[in-house]
Amino acid sequence: MHPEVGVTSADGACCGRNYFDRPAAVEMEDDEFADERAAILEEAAALKKLAADYMHPEVGVTATDATVFGRNYFNRPSAPETEDEEDAEERARVLADALALKKSAIDYMHPEVGVTSADGACCGRNYFDRPAAVEMEDDEFADERAAILEEAAALKKLAADYMHPEV
């Protein structure tokens, strides 16, 4: 396979048609535009990965290079003791607050998870199905409510698509 060699012919009756340069040929992409398109698609893929990493901080960082390492200068035996008891208690409180904020952020960023309760003492009163409740909904309101719920479902799907660009 040596396409750089070319074709030689000794017969004058040999002819061929160039299907690539004829006027009716499909427009072909130039090499520079193909390279630019490939670079744009590569950059878009990198941006998509970056967006997924930004939207899901709970995934964490993974290293695939065996030469990546770090040294902990704080836990080595020769490190000076720098934290007293008050600072340790304050740090523990700050870390507990940060953990609560992280849980709140995850709950905010993933509304599809829902709310769960583990306490058996949680209760609530249903004010809508009790015998003394007044019937409120007419047919026109039921149709309007159905339209609103349909719009809400579409908005929920749009929000889920926005919050999860990698899907």
PDB file of C-alpha atoms in Angstrom:
ATOM      1  CA  MET A   1       0.000   0.000   0.000  1.00  0.00           C
ATOM      2  CA  HIS A   2       1.918   2.970  -1.327  1.00  0.00           C
ATOM      3  CA  PRO A   3      -0.479   5.688  -2.504  1.00  0.00           C
ATOM      4  CA  GLU A   4       2.389   8.137  -2.893  1.00  0.00           C
ATOM      5  CA  VAL A   5       3.761   6.152  -5.851  1.00  0.00           C
ATOM      6  CA  GLY A   6       0.949   7.128  -8.217  1.00  0.00           C
ATOM      7  CA  VAL A   7      -0.472   5.424 -11.316  1.00  0.00           C
ATOM      8  CA  THR A   8       1.301   5.151 -14.670  1.00  0.00           C
ATOM      9  CA  SER A   9      -0.365   4.109 -17.914  1.00  0.00           C
ATOM     10  CA  ALA A  10       1.105   3.257 -21.315  1.00  0.00           C
ATOM     11  CA  ASP A  11      -2.190   2.965 -23.150  1.00  0.00           C
ATOM     12  CA  GLY A  12      -3.647   6.162 -24.594  1.00  0.00           C
ATOM     13  CA  ALA A  13      -7.183   4.736 -24.462  1.00  0.00           C
ATOM     14  CA  CYS A  14      -7.130   4.573 -20.653  1.00  0.00           C
ATOM     15  CA  CYS A  15      -9.206   7.270 -19.012  1.00  0.00           C
ATOM     16  CA  GLY A  16     -10.756   7.913 -15.674  1.00  0.00           C
ATOM     17  CA  ARG A  17     -13.198  10.307 -14.125  1.00  0.00           C
ATOM     18  CA  ASN A  18     -12.403  12.337 -11.030  1.00  0.00           C
ATOM     19  CA  TYR A  19     -15.476  12.098  -8.834  1.00  0.00           C
ATOM     20  CA  PHE A  20     -14.121  14.508  -6.216  1.00  0.00           C
ATOM     21  CA  ASP A  21     -13.413  17.668  -8.238  1.00  0.00           C
ATOM     22  CA  ARG A  22     -16.419  17.624 -10.561  1.00  0.00           C
ATOM     23  CA  PRO A  23     -18.960  20.470 -10.220  1.00  0.00           C
ATOM     24  CA  ALA A  24     -21.754  18.153  -9.014  1.00  0.00           C
ATOM     25  CA  ALA A  25     -19.600  16.568  -6.296  1.00  0.00           C
ATOM     26  CA  VAL A  26     -20.592  16.914  -2.653  1.00  0.00           C
ATOM     27  CA  GLU A  27     -18.794  19.782  -0.914  1.00  0.00           C
ATOM     28  CA  MET A  28     -15.805  18.326   0.910  1.00  0.00           C
ATOM     29  CA  GLU A  29     -14.314  19.779   4.063  1.00  0.00           C
ATOM     30  CA  ASP A  30     -10.828  21.295   3.864  1.00  0.00           C
ATOM     31  CA  ASP A  31      -8.089  19.886   6.068  1.00  0.00           C
ATOM     32  CA  GLU A  32      -7.798  23.069   8.135  1.00  0.00           C
ATOM     33  CA  PHE A  33     -11.551  23.120   8.776  1.00  0.00           C
ATOM     34  CA  ALA A  34     -11.515  19.422   9.674  1.00  0.00           C
ATOM     35  CA  ASP A  35      -8.671  20.036  12.128  1.00  0.00           C
ATOM     36  CA  GLU A  36     -10.519  23.018  13.613  1.00  0.00           C
ATOM     37  CA  ARG A  37     -13.747  20.992  13.918  1.00  0.00           C
ATOM     38  CA  ALA A  38     -11.851  18.173  15.647  1.00  0.00           C
ATOM     39  CA  ALA A  39     -10.269  20.673  18.062  1.00  0.00           C
ATOM     40  CA  ILE A  40     -13.681  22.221  18.811  1.00  0.00           C
ATOM     41  CA  LEU A  41     -15.230  18.799  19.477  1.00  0.00           C
ATOM     42  CA  GLU A  42     -12.302  17.859  21.737  1.00  0.00           C
ATOM     43  CA  GLU A  43     -12.715  21.114  23.665  1.00  0.00           C
ATOM     44  CA  ALA A  44     -16.479  20.540  23.967  1.00  0.00           C
ATOM     45  CA  ALA A  45     -15.842  17.056  25.394  1.00  0.00           C
ATOM     46  CA  ALA A  46     -13.395  18.536  27.929  1.00  0.00           C
ATOM     47  CA  LEU A  47     -15.949  21.201  28.900  1.00  0.00           C
ATOM     48  CA  LYS A  48     -18.620  18.528  29.324  1.00  0.00           C
ATOM     49  CA  LYS A  49     -16.327  16.568  31.656  1.00  0.00           C
ATOM     50  CA  LEU A  50     -15.546  19.762  33.578  1.00  0.00           C
ATOM     51  CA  ALA A  51     -19.258  20.538  33.934  1.00  0.00           C
ATOM     52  CA  ALA A  52     -19.948  17.023  35.214  1.00  0.00           C
ATOM     53  CA  ASP A  53     -17.078  17.341  37.719  1.00  0.00           C
ATOM     54  CA  TYR A  54     -18.440  20.713  38.880  1.00  0.00           C
ATOM     55  CA  MET A  55     -22.027  19.486  39.254  1.00  0.00           C
ATOM     56  CA  HIS A  56     -21.019  16.339  41.169  1.00  0.00           C
ATOM     57  CA  PRO A  57     -18.390  17.218  43.798  1.00  0.00           C
ATOM     58  CA  GLU A  58     -19.327  14.114  45.784  1.00  0.00           C
ATOM     59  CA  VAL A  59     -17.611  11.930  43.156  1.00  0.00           C
ATOM     60  CA  GLY A  60     -14.143  13.068  44.243  1.00  0.00           C
ATOM     61  CA  VAL A  61     -10.823  13.151  42.431  1.00  0.00           C
ATOM     62  CA  THR A  62      -9.189  10.048  41.004  1.00  0.00           C
ATOM     63  CA  ALA A  63      -5.573   9.841  39.899  1.00  0.00           C
ATOM     64  CA  THR A  64      -4.621   7.459  37.111  1.00  0.00           C
ATOM     65  CA  ASP A  65      -0.915   8.331  37.023  1.00  0.00           C
ATOM     66  CA  ALA A  66       1.240   6.042  39.163  1.00  0.00           C
ATOM     67  CA  THR A  67       3.827   8.806  39.646  1.00  0.00           C
ATOM     68  CA  VAL A  68       1.372  11.141  41.389  1.00  0.00           C
ATOM     69  CA  PHE A  69       2.112  11.304  45.088  1.00  0.00           C
ATOM     70  CA  GLY A  70       2.175  13.765  47.942  1.00  0.00           C
ATOM     71  CA  ARG A  71       3.926  14.151  51.257  1.00  0.00           C
ATOM     72  CA  ASN A  72       2.101  15.050  54.425  1.00  0.00           C
ATOM     73  CA  TYR A  73       4.229  17.587  56.306  1.00  0.00           C
ATOM     74  CA  PHE A  74       1.796  17.810  59.217  1.00  0.00           C
ATOM     75  CA  ASN A  75       1.713  14.213  60.490  1.00  0.00           C
ATOM     76  CA  ARG A  76       5.405  13.440  60.266  1.00  0.00           C
ATOM     77  CA  PRO A  77       7.148  12.572  63.571  1.00  0.00           C
ATOM     78  CA  SER A  78       9.313  15.691  63.537  1.00  0.00           C
ATOM     79  CA  ALA A  79       6.384  18.087  63.012  1.00  0.00           C
ATOM     80  CA  PRO A  80       5.853  20.520  65.904  1.00  0.00           C
ATOM     81  CA  GLU A  81       2.632  20.251  67.904  1.00  0.00           C
ATOM     82  CA  THR A  82       0.690  23.392  66.983  1.00  0.00           C
ATOM     83  CA  GLU A  83      -2.964  22.836  67.903  1.00  0.00           C
ATOM     84  CA  ASP A  84      -4.245  23.356  71.438  1.00  0.00           C
ATOM     85  CA  GLU A  85      -7.531  22.042  72.852  1.00  0.00           C
ATOM     86  CA  GLU A  86      -9.642  25.146  72.149  1.00  0.00           C
ATOM     87  CA  ASP A  87      -8.561  25.203  68.535  1.00  0.00           C
ATOM     88  CA  ALA A  88      -9.298  21.490  68.193  1.00  0.00           C
ATOM     89  CA  GLU A  89     -12.830  21.976  69.568  1.00  0.00           C
ATOM     90  CA  GLU A  90     -13.421  24.957  67.280  1.00  0.00           C
ATOM     91  CA  ARG A  91     -12.140  22.957  64.310  1.00  0.00           C
ATOM     92  CA  ALA A  92     -14.455  20.080  65.199  1.00  0.00           C
ATOM     93  CA  ARG A  93     -17.442  22.489  65.334  1.00  0.00           C
ATOM     94  CA  VAL A  94     -16.467  24.040  61.995  1.00  0.00           C
ATOM     95  CA  LEU A  95     -16.088  20.611  60.391  1.00  0.00           C
ATOM     96  CA  ALA A  96     -19.497  19.548  61.756  1.00  0.00           C
ATOM     97  CA  ASP A  97     -21.025  22.733  60.287  1.00  0.00           C
ATOM     98  CA  ALA A  98     -19.290  22.069  56.975  1.00  0.00           C
ATOM     99  CA  LEU A  99     -20.620  18.505  56.953  1.00  0.00           C
ATOM    100  CA  ALA A 100     -24.157  19.786  57.602  1.00  0.00           C
ATOM    101  CA  LEU A 101     -23.743  22.363  54.813  1.00  0.00           C
ATOM    102  CA  LYS A 102     -22.485  19.649  52.463  1.00  0.00           C
ATOM    103  CA  LYS A 103     -25.532  17.513  53.224  1.00  0.00           C
ATOM    104  CA  SER A 104     -27.774  20.527  52.647  1.00  0.00           C
ATOM    105  CA  ALA A 105     -26.039  21.286  49.342  1.00  0.00           C
ATOM    106  CA  ILE A 106     -26.437  17.678  48.168  1.00  0.00           C
ATOM    107  CA  ASP A 107     -30.124  17.767  49.140  1.00  0.00           C
ATOM    108  CA  TYR A 108     -30.505  21.030  47.187  1.00  0.00           C
ATOM    109  CA  MET A 109     -28.653  19.813  44.101  1.00  0.00           C
ATOM    110  CA  HIS A 110     -30.567  16.497  43.968  1.00  0.00           C
ATOM    111  CA  PRO A 111     -34.280  17.215  44.509  1.00  0.00           C
ATOM    112  CA  GLU A 112     -35.192  13.903  42.882  1.00  0.00           C
ATOM    113  CA  VAL A 113     -33.977  12.045  45.997  1.00  0.00           C
ATOM    114  CA  GLY A 114     -36.937  13.223  48.088  1.00  0.00           C
ATOM    115  CA  VAL A 115     -37.427  13.529  51.822  1.00  0.00           C
ATOM    116  CA  THR A 116     -37.306  10.534  54.139  1.00  0.00           C
ATOM    117  CA  SER A 117     -38.166  10.317  57.802  1.00  0.00           C
ATOM    118  CA  ALA A 118     -36.808   7.710  60.203  1.00  0.00           C
ATOM    119  CA  ASP A 119     -38.624   8.978  63.281  1.00  0.00           C
ATOM    120  CA  GLY A 120     -41.835   7.161  64.153  1.00  0.00           C
ATOM    121  CA  ALA A 121     -43.072  10.141  66.126  1.00  0.00           C
ATOM    122  CA  CYS A 122     -43.364  12.281  62.965  1.00  0.00           C
ATOM    123  CA  CYS A 123     -46.988  12.863  62.171  1.00  0.00           C
ATOM    124  CA  GLY A 124     -49.203  15.331  60.413  1.00  0.00           C
ATOM    125  CA  ARG A 125     -52.877  16.069  60.061  1.00  0.00           C
ATOM    126  CA  ASN A 126     -54.599  15.891  56.712  1.00  0.00           C
ATOM    127  CA  TYR A 127     -56.894  18.901  56.504  1.00  0.00           C
ATOM    128  CA  PHE A 128     -58.212  17.984  53.060  1.00  0.00           C
ATOM    129  CA  ASP A 129     -59.774  14.518  53.549  1.00  0.00           C
ATOM    130  CA  ARG A 130     -61.436  15.070  56.888  1.00  0.00           C
ATOM    131  CA  PRO A 131     -65.235  14.805  56.981  1.00  0.00           C
ATOM    132  CA  ALA A 132     -65.693  18.490  57.796  1.00  0.00           C
ATOM    133  CA  ALA A 133     -63.654  19.654  54.781  1.00  0.00           C
ATOM    134  CA  VAL A 134     -65.548  21.619  52.128  1.00  0.00           C
ATOM    135  CA  GLU A 135     -65.434  20.336  48.539  1.00  0.00           C
ATOM    136  CA  MET A 136     -63.583  23.061  46.633  1.00  0.00           C
ATOM    137  CA  GLU A 137     -62.662  21.885  43.132  1.00  0.00           C
ATOM    138  CA  ASP A 138     -64.905  22.506  40.101  1.00  0.00           C
ATOM    139  CA  ASP A 139     -64.446  21.007  36.645  1.00  0.00           C
ATOM    140  CA  GLU A 140     -62.798  24.105  35.163  1.00  0.00           C
ATOM    141  CA  PHE A 141     -60.386  24.246  38.094  1.00  0.00           C
ATOM    142  CA  ALA A 142     -59.608  20.568  37.644  1.00  0.00           C
ATOM    143  CA  ASP A 143     -58.709  21.181  33.984  1.00  0.00           C
ATOM    144  CA  GLU A 144     -56.558  24.162  34.942  1.00  0.00           C
ATOM    145  CA  ARG A 145     -54.857  22.129  37.667  1.00  0.00           C
ATOM    146  CA  ALA A 146     -54.123  19.352  35.167  1.00  0.00           C
ATOM    147  CA  ALA A 147     -52.555  21.882  32.777  1.00  0.00           C
ATOM    148  CA  ILE A 148     -50.471  23.363  35.588  1.00  0.00           C
ATOM    149  CA  LEU A 149     -49.282  19.920  36.685  1.00  0.00           C
ATOM    150  CA  GLU A 150     -48.345  19.119  33.096  1.00  0.00           C
ATOM    151  CA  GLU A 151     -46.305  22.336  32.876  1.00  0.00           C
ATOM    152  CA  ALA A 152     -44.694  21.551  36.241  1.00  0.00           C
ATOM    153  CA  ALA A 153     -43.687  18.103  34.993  1.00  0.00           C
ATOM    154  CA  ALA A 154     -42.131  19.672  31.895  1.00  0.00           C
ATOM    155  CA  LEU A 155     -40.268  22.192  34.064  1.00  0.00           C
ATOM    156  CA  LYS A 156     -39.071  19.389  36.340  1.00  0.00           C
ATOM    157  CA  LYS A 157     -37.715  17.499  33.328  1.00  0.00           C
ATOM    158  CA  LEU A 158     -36.005  20.683  32.085  1.00  0.00           C
ATOM    159  CA  ALA A 159     -34.469  21.281  35.528  1.00  0.00           C
ATOM    160  CA  ALA A 160     -33.207  17.692  35.694  1.00  0.00           C
ATOM    161  CA  ASP A 161     -31.685  18.074  32.210  1.00  0.00           C
ATOM    162  CA  TYR A 162     -30.035  21.332  33.317  1.00  0.00           C
ATOM    163  CA  MET A 163     -28.702  19.875  36.557  1.00  0.00           C
ATOM    164  CA  HIS A 164     -27.305  16.753  34.838  1.00  0.00           C
ATOM    165  CA  PRO A 165     -25.660  17.797  31.547  1.00  0.00           C
ATOM    166  CA  GLU A 166     -23.744  14.565  31.318  1.00  0.00           C
ATOM    167  CA  VAL A 167     -26.912  12.496  30.772  1.00  0.00           C
TER     168      VAL A 167
END
